[in-house]
Coordinates of C-alpha atoms in Angstrom, one line a residue:
X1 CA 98.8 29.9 69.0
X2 CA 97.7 33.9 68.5
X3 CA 96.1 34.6 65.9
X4 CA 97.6 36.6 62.6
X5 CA 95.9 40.6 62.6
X6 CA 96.6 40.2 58.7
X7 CA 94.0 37.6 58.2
X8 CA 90.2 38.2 57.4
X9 CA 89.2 35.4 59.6
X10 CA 89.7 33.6 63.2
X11 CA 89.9 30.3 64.1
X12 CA 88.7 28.6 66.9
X13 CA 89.3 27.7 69.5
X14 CA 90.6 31.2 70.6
X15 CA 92.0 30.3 73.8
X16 CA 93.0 26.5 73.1
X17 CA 93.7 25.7 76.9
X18 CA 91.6 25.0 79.4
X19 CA 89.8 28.4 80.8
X20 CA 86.9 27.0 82.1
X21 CA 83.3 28.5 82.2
X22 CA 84.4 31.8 80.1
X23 CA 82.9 34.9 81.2
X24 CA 83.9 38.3 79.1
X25 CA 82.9 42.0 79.1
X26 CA 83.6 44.9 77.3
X27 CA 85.0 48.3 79.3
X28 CA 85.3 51.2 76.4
X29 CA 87.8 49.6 73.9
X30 CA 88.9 46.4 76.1
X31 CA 87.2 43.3 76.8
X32 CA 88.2 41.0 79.8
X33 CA 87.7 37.4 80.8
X34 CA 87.8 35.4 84.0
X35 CA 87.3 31.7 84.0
X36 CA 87.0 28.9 87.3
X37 CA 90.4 28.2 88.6
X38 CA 88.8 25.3 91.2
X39 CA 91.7 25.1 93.9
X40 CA 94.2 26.4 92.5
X41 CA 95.9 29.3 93.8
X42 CA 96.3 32.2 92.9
X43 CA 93.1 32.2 91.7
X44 CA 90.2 33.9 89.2
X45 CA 92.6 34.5 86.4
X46 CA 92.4 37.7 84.0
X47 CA 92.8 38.2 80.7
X48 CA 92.6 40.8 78.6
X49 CA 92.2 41.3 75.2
X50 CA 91.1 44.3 72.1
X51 CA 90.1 42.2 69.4
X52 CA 88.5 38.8 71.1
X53 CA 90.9 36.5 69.4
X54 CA 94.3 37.6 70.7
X55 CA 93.9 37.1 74.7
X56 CA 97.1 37.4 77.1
X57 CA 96.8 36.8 81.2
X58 CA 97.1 40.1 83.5
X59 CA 96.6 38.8 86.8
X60 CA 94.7 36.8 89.2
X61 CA 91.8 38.4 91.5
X62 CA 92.3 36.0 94.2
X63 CA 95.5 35.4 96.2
X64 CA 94.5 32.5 98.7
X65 CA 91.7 30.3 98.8
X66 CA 89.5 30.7 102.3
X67 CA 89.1 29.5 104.0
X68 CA 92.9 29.1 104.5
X69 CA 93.0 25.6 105.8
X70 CA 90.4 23.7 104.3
X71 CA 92.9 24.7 101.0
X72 CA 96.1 23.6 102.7
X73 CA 96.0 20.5 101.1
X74 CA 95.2 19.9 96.9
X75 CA 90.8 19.7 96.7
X76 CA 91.2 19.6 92.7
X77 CA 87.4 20.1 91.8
X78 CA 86.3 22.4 95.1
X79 CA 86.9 26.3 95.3
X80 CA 86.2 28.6 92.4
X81 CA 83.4 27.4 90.2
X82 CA 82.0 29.5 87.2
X83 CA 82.5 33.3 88.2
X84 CA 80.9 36.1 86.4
X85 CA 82.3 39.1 85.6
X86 CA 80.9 42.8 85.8
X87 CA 81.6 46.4 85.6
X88 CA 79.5 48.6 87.5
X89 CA 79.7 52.1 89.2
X90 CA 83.4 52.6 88.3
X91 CA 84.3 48.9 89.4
X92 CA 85.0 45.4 88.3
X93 CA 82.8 42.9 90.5
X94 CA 83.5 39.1 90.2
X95 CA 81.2 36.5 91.9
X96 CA 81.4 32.8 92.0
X97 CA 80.4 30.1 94.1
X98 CA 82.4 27.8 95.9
X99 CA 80.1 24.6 96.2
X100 CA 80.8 23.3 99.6
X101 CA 80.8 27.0 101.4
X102 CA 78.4 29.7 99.3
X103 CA 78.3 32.8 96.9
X104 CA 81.4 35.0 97.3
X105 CA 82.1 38.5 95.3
X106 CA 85.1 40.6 95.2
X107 CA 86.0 43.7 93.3
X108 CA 88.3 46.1 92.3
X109 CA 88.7 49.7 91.0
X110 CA 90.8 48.2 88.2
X111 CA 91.4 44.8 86.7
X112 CA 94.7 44.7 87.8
X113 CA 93.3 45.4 91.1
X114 CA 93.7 45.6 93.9
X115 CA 91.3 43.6 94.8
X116 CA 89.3 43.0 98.0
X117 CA 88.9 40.2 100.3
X118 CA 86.3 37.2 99.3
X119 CA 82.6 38.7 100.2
X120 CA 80.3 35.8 101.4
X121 CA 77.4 37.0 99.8
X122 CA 75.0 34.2 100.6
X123 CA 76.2 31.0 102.5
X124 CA 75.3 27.0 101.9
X125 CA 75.9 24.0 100.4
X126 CA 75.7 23.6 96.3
X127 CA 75.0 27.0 95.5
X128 CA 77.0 27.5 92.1
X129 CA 77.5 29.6 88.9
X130 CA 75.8 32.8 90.1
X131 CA 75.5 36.4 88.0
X132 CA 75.0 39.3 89.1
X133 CA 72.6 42.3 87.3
X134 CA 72.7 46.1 88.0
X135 CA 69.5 47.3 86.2
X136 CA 70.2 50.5 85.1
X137 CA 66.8 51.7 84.3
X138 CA 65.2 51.1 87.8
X139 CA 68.2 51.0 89.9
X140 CA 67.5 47.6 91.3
X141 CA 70.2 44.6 91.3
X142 CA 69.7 41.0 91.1
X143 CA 71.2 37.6 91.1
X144 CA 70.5 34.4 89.7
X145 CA 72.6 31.0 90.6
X146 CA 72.5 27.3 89.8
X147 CA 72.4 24.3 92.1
X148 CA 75.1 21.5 92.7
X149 CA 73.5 18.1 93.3
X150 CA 76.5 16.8 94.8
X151 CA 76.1 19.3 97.8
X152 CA 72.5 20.3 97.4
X153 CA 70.4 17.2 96.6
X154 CA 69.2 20.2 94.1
X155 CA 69.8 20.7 90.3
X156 CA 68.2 21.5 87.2
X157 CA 66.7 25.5 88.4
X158 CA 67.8 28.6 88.7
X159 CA 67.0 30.7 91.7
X160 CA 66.5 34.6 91.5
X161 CA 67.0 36.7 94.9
X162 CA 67.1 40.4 94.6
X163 CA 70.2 42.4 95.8
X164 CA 71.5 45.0 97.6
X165 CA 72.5 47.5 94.7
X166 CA 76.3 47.7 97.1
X167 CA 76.6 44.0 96.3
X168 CA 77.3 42.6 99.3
X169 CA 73.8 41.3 100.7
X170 CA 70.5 39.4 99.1
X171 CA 67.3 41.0 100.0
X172 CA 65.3 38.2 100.0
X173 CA 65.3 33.7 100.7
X174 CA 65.0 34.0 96.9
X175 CA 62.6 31.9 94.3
X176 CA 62.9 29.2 92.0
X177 CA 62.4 31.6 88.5
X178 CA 63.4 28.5 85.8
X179 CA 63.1 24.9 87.1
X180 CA 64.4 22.9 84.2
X181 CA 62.3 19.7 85.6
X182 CA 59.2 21.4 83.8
X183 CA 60.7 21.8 80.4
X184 CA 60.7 18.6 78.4
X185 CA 64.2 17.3 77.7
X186 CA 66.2 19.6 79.5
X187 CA 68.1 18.5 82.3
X188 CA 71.4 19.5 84.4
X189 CA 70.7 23.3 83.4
X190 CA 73.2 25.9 84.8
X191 CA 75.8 28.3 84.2
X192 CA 73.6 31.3 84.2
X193 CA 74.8 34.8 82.7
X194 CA 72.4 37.6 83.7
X195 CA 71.4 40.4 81.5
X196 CA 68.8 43.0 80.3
X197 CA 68.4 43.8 76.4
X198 CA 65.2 45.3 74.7
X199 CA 63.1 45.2 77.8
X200 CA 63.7 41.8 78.8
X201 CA 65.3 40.0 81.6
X202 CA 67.8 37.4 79.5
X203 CA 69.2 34.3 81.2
X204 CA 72.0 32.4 78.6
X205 CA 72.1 29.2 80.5
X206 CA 73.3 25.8 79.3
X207 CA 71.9 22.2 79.8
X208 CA 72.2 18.8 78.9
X209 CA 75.8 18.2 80.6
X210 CA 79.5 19.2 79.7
X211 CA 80.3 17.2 77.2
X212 CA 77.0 16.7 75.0
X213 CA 74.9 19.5 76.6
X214 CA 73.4 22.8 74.3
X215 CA 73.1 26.8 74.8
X216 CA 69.9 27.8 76.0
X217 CA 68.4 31.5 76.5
X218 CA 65.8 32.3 78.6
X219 CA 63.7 35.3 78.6
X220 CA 60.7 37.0 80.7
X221 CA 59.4 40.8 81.3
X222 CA 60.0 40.5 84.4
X223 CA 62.7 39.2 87.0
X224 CA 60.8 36.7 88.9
X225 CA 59.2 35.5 85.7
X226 CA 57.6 33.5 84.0
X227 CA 60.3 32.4 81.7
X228 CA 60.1 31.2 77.9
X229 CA 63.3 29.1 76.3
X230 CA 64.8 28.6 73.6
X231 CA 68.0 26.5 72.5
X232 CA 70.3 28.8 70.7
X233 CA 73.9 26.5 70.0
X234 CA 73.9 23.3 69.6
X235 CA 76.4 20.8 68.3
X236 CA 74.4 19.8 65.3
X237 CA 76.7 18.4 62.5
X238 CA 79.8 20.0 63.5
X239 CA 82.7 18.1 65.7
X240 CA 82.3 20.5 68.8
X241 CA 80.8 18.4 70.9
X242 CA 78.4 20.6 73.9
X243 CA 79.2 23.7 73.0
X244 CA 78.6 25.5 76.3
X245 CA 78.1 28.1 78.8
X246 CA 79.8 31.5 78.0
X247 CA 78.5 35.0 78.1
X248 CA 77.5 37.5 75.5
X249 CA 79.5 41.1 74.6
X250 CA 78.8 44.2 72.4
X251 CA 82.0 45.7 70.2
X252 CA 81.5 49.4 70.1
X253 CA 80.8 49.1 66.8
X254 CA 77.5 47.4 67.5
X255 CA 78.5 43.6 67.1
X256 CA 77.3 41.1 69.3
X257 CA 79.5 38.0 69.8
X258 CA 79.3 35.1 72.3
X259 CA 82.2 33.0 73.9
X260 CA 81.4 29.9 75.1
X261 CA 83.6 26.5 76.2
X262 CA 84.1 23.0 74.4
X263 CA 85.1 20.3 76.8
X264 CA 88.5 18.3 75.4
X265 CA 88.8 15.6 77.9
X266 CA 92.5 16.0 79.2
X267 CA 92.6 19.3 77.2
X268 CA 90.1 20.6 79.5
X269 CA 87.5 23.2 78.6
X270 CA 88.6 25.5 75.2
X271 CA 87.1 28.4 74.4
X272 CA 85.8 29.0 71.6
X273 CA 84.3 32.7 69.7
X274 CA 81.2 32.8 67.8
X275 CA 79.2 35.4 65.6
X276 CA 76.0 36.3 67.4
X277 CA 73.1 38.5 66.0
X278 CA 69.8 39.5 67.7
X279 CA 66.1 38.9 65.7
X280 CA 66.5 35.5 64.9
X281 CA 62.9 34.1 63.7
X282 CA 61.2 37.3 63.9
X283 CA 61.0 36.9 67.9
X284 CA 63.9 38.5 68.6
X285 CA 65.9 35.9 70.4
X286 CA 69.7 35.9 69.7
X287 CA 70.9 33.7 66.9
X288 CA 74.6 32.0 67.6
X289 CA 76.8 30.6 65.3
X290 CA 75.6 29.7 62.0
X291 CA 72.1 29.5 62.6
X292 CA 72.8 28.0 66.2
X293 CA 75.7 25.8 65.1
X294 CA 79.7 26.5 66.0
X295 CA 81.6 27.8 63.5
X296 CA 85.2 26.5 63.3
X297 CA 86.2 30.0 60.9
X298 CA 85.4 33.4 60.8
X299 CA 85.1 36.7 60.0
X300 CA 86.9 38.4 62.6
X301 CA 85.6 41.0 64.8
X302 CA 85.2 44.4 63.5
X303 CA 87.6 45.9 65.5
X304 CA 91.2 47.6 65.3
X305 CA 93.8 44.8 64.1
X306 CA 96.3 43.9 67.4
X307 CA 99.6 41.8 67.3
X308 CA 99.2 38.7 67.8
X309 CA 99.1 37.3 71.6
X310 CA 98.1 34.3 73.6
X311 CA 98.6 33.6 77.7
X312 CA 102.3 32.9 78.2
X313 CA 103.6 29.1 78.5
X314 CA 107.6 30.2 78.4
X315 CA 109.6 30.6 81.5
X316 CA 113.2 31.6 82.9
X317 CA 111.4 32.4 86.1
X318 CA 113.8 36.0 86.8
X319 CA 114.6 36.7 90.6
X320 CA 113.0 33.3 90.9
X321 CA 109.7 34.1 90.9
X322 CA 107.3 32.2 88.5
X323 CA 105.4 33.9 86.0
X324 CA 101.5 34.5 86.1
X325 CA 100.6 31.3 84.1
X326 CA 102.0 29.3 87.2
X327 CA 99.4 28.1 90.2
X328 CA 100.1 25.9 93.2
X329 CA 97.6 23.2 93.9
X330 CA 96.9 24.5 96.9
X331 CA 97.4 27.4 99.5
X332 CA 101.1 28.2 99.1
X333 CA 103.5 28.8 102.2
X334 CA 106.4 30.3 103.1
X335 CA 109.7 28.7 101.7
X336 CA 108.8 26.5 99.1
X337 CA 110.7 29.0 96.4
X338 CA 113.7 31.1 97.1
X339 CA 114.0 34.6 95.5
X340 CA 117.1 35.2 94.4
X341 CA 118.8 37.4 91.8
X342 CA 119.4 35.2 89.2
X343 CA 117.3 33.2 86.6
X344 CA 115.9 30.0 87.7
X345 CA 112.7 29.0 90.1
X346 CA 114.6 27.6 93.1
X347 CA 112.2 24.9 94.8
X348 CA 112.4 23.9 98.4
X349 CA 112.3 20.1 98.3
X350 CA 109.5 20.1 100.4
X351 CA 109.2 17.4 103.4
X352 CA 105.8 14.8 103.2
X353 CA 104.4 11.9 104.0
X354 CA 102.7 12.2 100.7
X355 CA 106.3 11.3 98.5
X356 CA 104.3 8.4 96.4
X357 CA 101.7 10.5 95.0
X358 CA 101.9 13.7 93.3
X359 CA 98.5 14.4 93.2
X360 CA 98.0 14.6 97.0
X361 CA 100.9 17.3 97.4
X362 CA 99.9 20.9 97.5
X363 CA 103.8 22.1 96.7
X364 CA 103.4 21.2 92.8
X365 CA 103.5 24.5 90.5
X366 CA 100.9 24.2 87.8
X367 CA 100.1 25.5 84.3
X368 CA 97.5 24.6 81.9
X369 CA 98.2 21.5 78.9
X370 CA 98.2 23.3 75.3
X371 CA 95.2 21.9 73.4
X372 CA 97.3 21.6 70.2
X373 CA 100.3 18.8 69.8
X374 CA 103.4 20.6 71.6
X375 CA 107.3 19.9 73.5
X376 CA 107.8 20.9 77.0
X377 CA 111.1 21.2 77.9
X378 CA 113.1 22.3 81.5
X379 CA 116.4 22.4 82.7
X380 CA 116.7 20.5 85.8
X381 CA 119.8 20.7 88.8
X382 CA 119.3 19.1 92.0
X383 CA 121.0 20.4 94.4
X384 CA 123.0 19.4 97.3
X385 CA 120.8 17.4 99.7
X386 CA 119.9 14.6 101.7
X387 CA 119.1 10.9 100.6
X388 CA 115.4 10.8 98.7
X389 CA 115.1 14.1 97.8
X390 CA 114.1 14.3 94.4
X391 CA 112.5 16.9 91.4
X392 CA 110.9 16.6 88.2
X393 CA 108.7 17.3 85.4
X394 CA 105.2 16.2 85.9
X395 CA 102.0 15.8 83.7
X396 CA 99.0 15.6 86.1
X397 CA 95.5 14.5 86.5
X398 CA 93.8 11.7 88.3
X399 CA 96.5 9.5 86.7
X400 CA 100.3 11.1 86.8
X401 CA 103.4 10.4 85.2
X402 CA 106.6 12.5 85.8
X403 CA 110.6 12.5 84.9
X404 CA 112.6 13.9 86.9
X405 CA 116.2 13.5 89.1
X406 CA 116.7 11.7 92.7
X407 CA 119.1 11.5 95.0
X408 CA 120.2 7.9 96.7
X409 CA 121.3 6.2 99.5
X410 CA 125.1 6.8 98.6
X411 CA 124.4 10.4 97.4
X412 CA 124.8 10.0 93.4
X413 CA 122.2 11.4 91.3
X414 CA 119.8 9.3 88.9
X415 CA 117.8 9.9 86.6
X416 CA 114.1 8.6 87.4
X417 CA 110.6 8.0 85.6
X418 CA 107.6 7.3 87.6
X419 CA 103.8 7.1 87.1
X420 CA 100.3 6.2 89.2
X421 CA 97.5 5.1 87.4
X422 CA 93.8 6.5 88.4
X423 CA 93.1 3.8 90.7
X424 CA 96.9 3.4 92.2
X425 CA 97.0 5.3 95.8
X426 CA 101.1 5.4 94.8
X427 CA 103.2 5.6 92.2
X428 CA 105.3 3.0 89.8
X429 CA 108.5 3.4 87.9
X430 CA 108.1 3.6 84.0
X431 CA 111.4 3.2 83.6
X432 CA 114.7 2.1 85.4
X433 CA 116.9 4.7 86.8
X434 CA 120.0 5.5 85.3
X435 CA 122.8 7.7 86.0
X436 CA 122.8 11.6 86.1
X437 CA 126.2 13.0 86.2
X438 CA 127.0 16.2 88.1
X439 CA 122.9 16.3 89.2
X440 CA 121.5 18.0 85.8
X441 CA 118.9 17.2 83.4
X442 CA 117.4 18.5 80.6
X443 CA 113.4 16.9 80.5
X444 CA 111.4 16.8 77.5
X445 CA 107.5 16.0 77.4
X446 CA 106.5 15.4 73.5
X447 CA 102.7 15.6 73.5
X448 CA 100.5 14.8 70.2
X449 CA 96.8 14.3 69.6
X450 CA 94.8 12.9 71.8
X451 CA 97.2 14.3 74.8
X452 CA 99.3 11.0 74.6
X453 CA 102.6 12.0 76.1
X454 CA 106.1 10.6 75.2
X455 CA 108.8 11.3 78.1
X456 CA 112.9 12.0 77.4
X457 CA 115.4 13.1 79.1
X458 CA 119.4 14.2 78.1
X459 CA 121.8 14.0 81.2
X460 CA 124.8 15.1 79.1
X461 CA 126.6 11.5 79.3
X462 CA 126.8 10.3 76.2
X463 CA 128.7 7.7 76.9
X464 CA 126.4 5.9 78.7
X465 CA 124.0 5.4 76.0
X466 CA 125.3 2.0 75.3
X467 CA 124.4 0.9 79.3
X468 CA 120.8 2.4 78.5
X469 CA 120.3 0.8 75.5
X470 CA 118.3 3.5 74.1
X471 CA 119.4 5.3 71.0
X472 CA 119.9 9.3 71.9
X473 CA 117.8 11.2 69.7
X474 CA 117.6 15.0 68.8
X475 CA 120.1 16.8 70.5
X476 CA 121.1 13.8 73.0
X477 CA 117.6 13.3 74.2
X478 CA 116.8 9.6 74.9
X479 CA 113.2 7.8 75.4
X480 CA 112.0 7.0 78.5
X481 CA 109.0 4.8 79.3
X482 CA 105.9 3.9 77.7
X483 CA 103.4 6.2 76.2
X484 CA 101.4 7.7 79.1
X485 CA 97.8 9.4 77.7
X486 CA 97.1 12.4 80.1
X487 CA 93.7 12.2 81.9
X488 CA 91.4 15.3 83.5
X489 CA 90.3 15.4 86.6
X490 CA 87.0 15.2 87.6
X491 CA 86.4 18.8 86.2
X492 CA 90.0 19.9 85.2
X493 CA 92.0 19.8 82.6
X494 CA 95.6 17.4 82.9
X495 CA 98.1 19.9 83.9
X496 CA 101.8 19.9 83.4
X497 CA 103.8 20.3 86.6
X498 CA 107.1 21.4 88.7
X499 CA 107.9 19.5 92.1
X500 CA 110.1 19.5 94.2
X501 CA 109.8 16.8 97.6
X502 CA 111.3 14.5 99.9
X503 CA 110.3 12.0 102.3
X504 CA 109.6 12.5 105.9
X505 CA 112.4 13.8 108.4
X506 CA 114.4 16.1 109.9
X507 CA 116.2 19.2 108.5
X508 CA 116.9 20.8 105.2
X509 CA 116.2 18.4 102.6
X510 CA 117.9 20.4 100.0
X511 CA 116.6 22.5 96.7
X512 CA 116.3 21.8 93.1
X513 CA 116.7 24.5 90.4
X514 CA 114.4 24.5 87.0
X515 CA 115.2 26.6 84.1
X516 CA 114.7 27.4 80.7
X517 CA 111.0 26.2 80.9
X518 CA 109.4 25.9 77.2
X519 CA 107.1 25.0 75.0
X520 CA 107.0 24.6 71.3
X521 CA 104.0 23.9 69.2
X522 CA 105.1 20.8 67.1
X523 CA 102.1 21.0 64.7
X524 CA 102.4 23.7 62.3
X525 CA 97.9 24.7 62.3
X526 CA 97.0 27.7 59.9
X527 CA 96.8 30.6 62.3
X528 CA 93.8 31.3 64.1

């Protein structure tokens, strides 16, 4: 929901979807995010906004996930972890690290690119979340990254390497500069943001893990160290739980505001906007929130008021092409959707061995799960093809369930409802099939608090509600199924899906058409 320029105060979350690990800037009068995007592809989303609160998405920095075929196939919680974002010398720099392969960097003479190939700027295993610093009073660059256990063995500290000032090399094996096993209390620290203020080296770095962790700053006179701490957000008495890792920005007015992520289980990560002032205590460390407690409301930014905007949900996908809110779980190839000159995303049902299980399929077209109680809705036709091919309407995470049309044996249309639970390796119906005249559907997903998901369908054929036995509802749409509650993935929000597939074989398998993609907000929330 955007927020309303006519009202004195924000609400958060500002950005209630999952955009992981926030990082923001400020270039003259526009600020810019990117957040992880894992393995999803494209990748490294941007968005862009003038006022902080109203945020809509320009573009993606990365086109394909390298390399190419270790992302043929969905690896959910693998690829992009935690970029940072920077403008230096006339460019926009993004570096992240990819867990299993290193530190990579691209950049771009403008946000909207275009943007060069992945950089590997230092290779191995667990290297995460790193930042780069340009220091602009010496002319020296730096960078600073976390550990992954999973890969490493190593967590808990921060290393420190210096940098070539072009970006594209390390000058040195690098050095622990804060290990988080000597501070008592702290553990799983991480998601550094690098920066220089006063004549200090800052670190903002969080700790105590994603759902119950705390903000922590670190400062020192000098790169390598040594370091002093101090926690500067914290959950406190509020209900957002681990308010965590974000980076800092300056308005050209002079304010200082922070933007940092709340995790929401199948919501994902939200990210949330809060007041920041430098000083607090008399030892000048920055002060967060309300006296390092997230505020839910406030004073907006003092900045020009903008119309109200958000990332776009809504589809009719013209000339076929999906708009920039979609991702494939995986590298995309050839054929899987049809440009054309109509409306309508025309989808290859795709040929796999994989037909039980969604979430092993790289040909499903992802966006992110509102975090407030919404409808989805799509227009579905499949089109002429052979036995098994099937399409559908999907809410996805480690556990699945999806609505969608199939085609049997005697080549009729039904309507089907299907779901895997986290520990299934295949899929279940949730509902008998039932008849789908003439091969069209319209799908409905009603999804309230807590991300439990009621599925629908209307096929047009009325008269066969007395065969269901289920009472049509608004506008001809009938139940279908149990309640499913939407689940994450191991570091991702549940995402809602389009799919086209078929099982194993020879030949065209046949297409499936999806329009009119919505969703409406079903919980009227004072704007933000």
């Amino acid at each position: 929901m955007s927020a309303d320029p006519a009202e004195p105060v924000y609400r958060n979350p500002v950005l209630d979807a999952d955009w992981s690990d926030p990082d923001v800037i400020r270039v003259g009068d526009d600020f810019y995010l990117t957040a992880s995007s894992f393995g999803r592809v494209p990748g490294l989303p941007l968005l862009h906004s003038r006022d902080l609160v109203n945020w809509t998405l320009v573009g993606h920095a990365l086109q394909r996930l390298e390399p190419e075929s270790e992302f043929a196939v969905p690896r959910h919680d693998c690829g992009v972890w935690a970029p940072s974002l920077r403008h230096h010398d006339g460019r926009f720099w993004i570096f992240w690290g990819d867990p299993d392969r290193g530190v990579f960097q691209v950049n771009a003479p403008e946000i909207r690119g275009p943007w060069t190939r992945p950089h590997l700027v230092k290779a191995g295993k667990g290297l995460i979340d790193p930042c780069p610093l340009w220091d602009d009073e010496t002319g020296e660059a730096y960078l600073v990254h976390a550990w992954a256990k999973s890969r490493s063995g190593v967590k808990n500290r921060l290393t420190g390497h210096r940098m070539h000032p072009h970006g594209t090399e390390l000058l040195d094996e690098g050095k622990v500069i804060v290990d988080g096993d000597r501070i008592p209390g702290w553990f799983t620290l991480e998601g550094p943001k690098l920066y220089r203020h006063d004549g200090w080296f800052w670190i903002f770095a969080p700790a105590g893990g994603v759902e119950t962790g705390w903000q922590g700053v670190f400062r020192s006179r000098a790169f390598f160290g040594p370091y002093e701490e101090k926690v500067v957000l914290e959950q406190k008495d509020t209900d957002v739980n681990g308010p965590h890792q974000g980076g800092w920005v300056r308005t050209p007015s002079g304010e200082d505001w922070f933007l940092h992520f709340q995790q929401r289980g199948a919501y994902g990560r939200v990210v949330h906007l809060q007041p920041m002032r430098w000083g607090g205590g008399g030892g000048g460390w920055p002060v967060i929130g309300d006296d390092g407690a997230p505020v839910a409301e406030h004073r907006r930014p003092d900045l020009p008021p903008q119309p109200p905007a958000a990332p776009a949900t809504d589809d009719d996908f013209p000339g076929g092409r999906p708009g920039r809110q979609w991702q494939w779980t995986a590298n995309p190839r050839d054929g899987w959707a049809t440009h054309h000159s109509a409306d309508g995303l025309r989808l290859t049902c795709v040929r796999t061995p994989d037909a039980h299980d969604l979430r092993a399929l790289p040909n499903v077209l992802t966006q992110r799960l509102p975090g407030t109680p919404c409808t989805v809705e799509v227009d579905l036709r499949l089109d002429d093809g052979e036995p098994g091919a099937r399409a559908g309407l999907a809410v996805l995470g480690d556990a699945y369930s999806w609505i969608g049309l199939q085609r049997g044996p005697d080549g009729t249309v039904r309507l089907v409802h299907r779901f895997a639970e986290t520990v299934a390796d295949q899929e279940r119906d949730a509902a008998p099939a039932r008849p789908a005249p003439g091969g069209r559907a319209r799908l409905r997903v009603d999804i309230d608090d807590g991300a439990r998901c009621r599925f629908s369908y209307d096929t047009g054929d009325t008269a066969n509600t007395a065969d269901t036995g289920d009472g049509a509802g608004e506008g001809g749409f009938r139940p279908s199924g149990q309640v499913f509650a939407a689940t994450p993935w191991r570091w991702v929000g549940a995402l809602l899906g389009l799919v086209a597939l078929a099982p194993t074989g020879q030949g065209h398998a046949g297409t499936a058409t999806f329009t009119q993609f919505r969703i409406r907000i079903q919980e009227k929330r004072a704007d933000r």
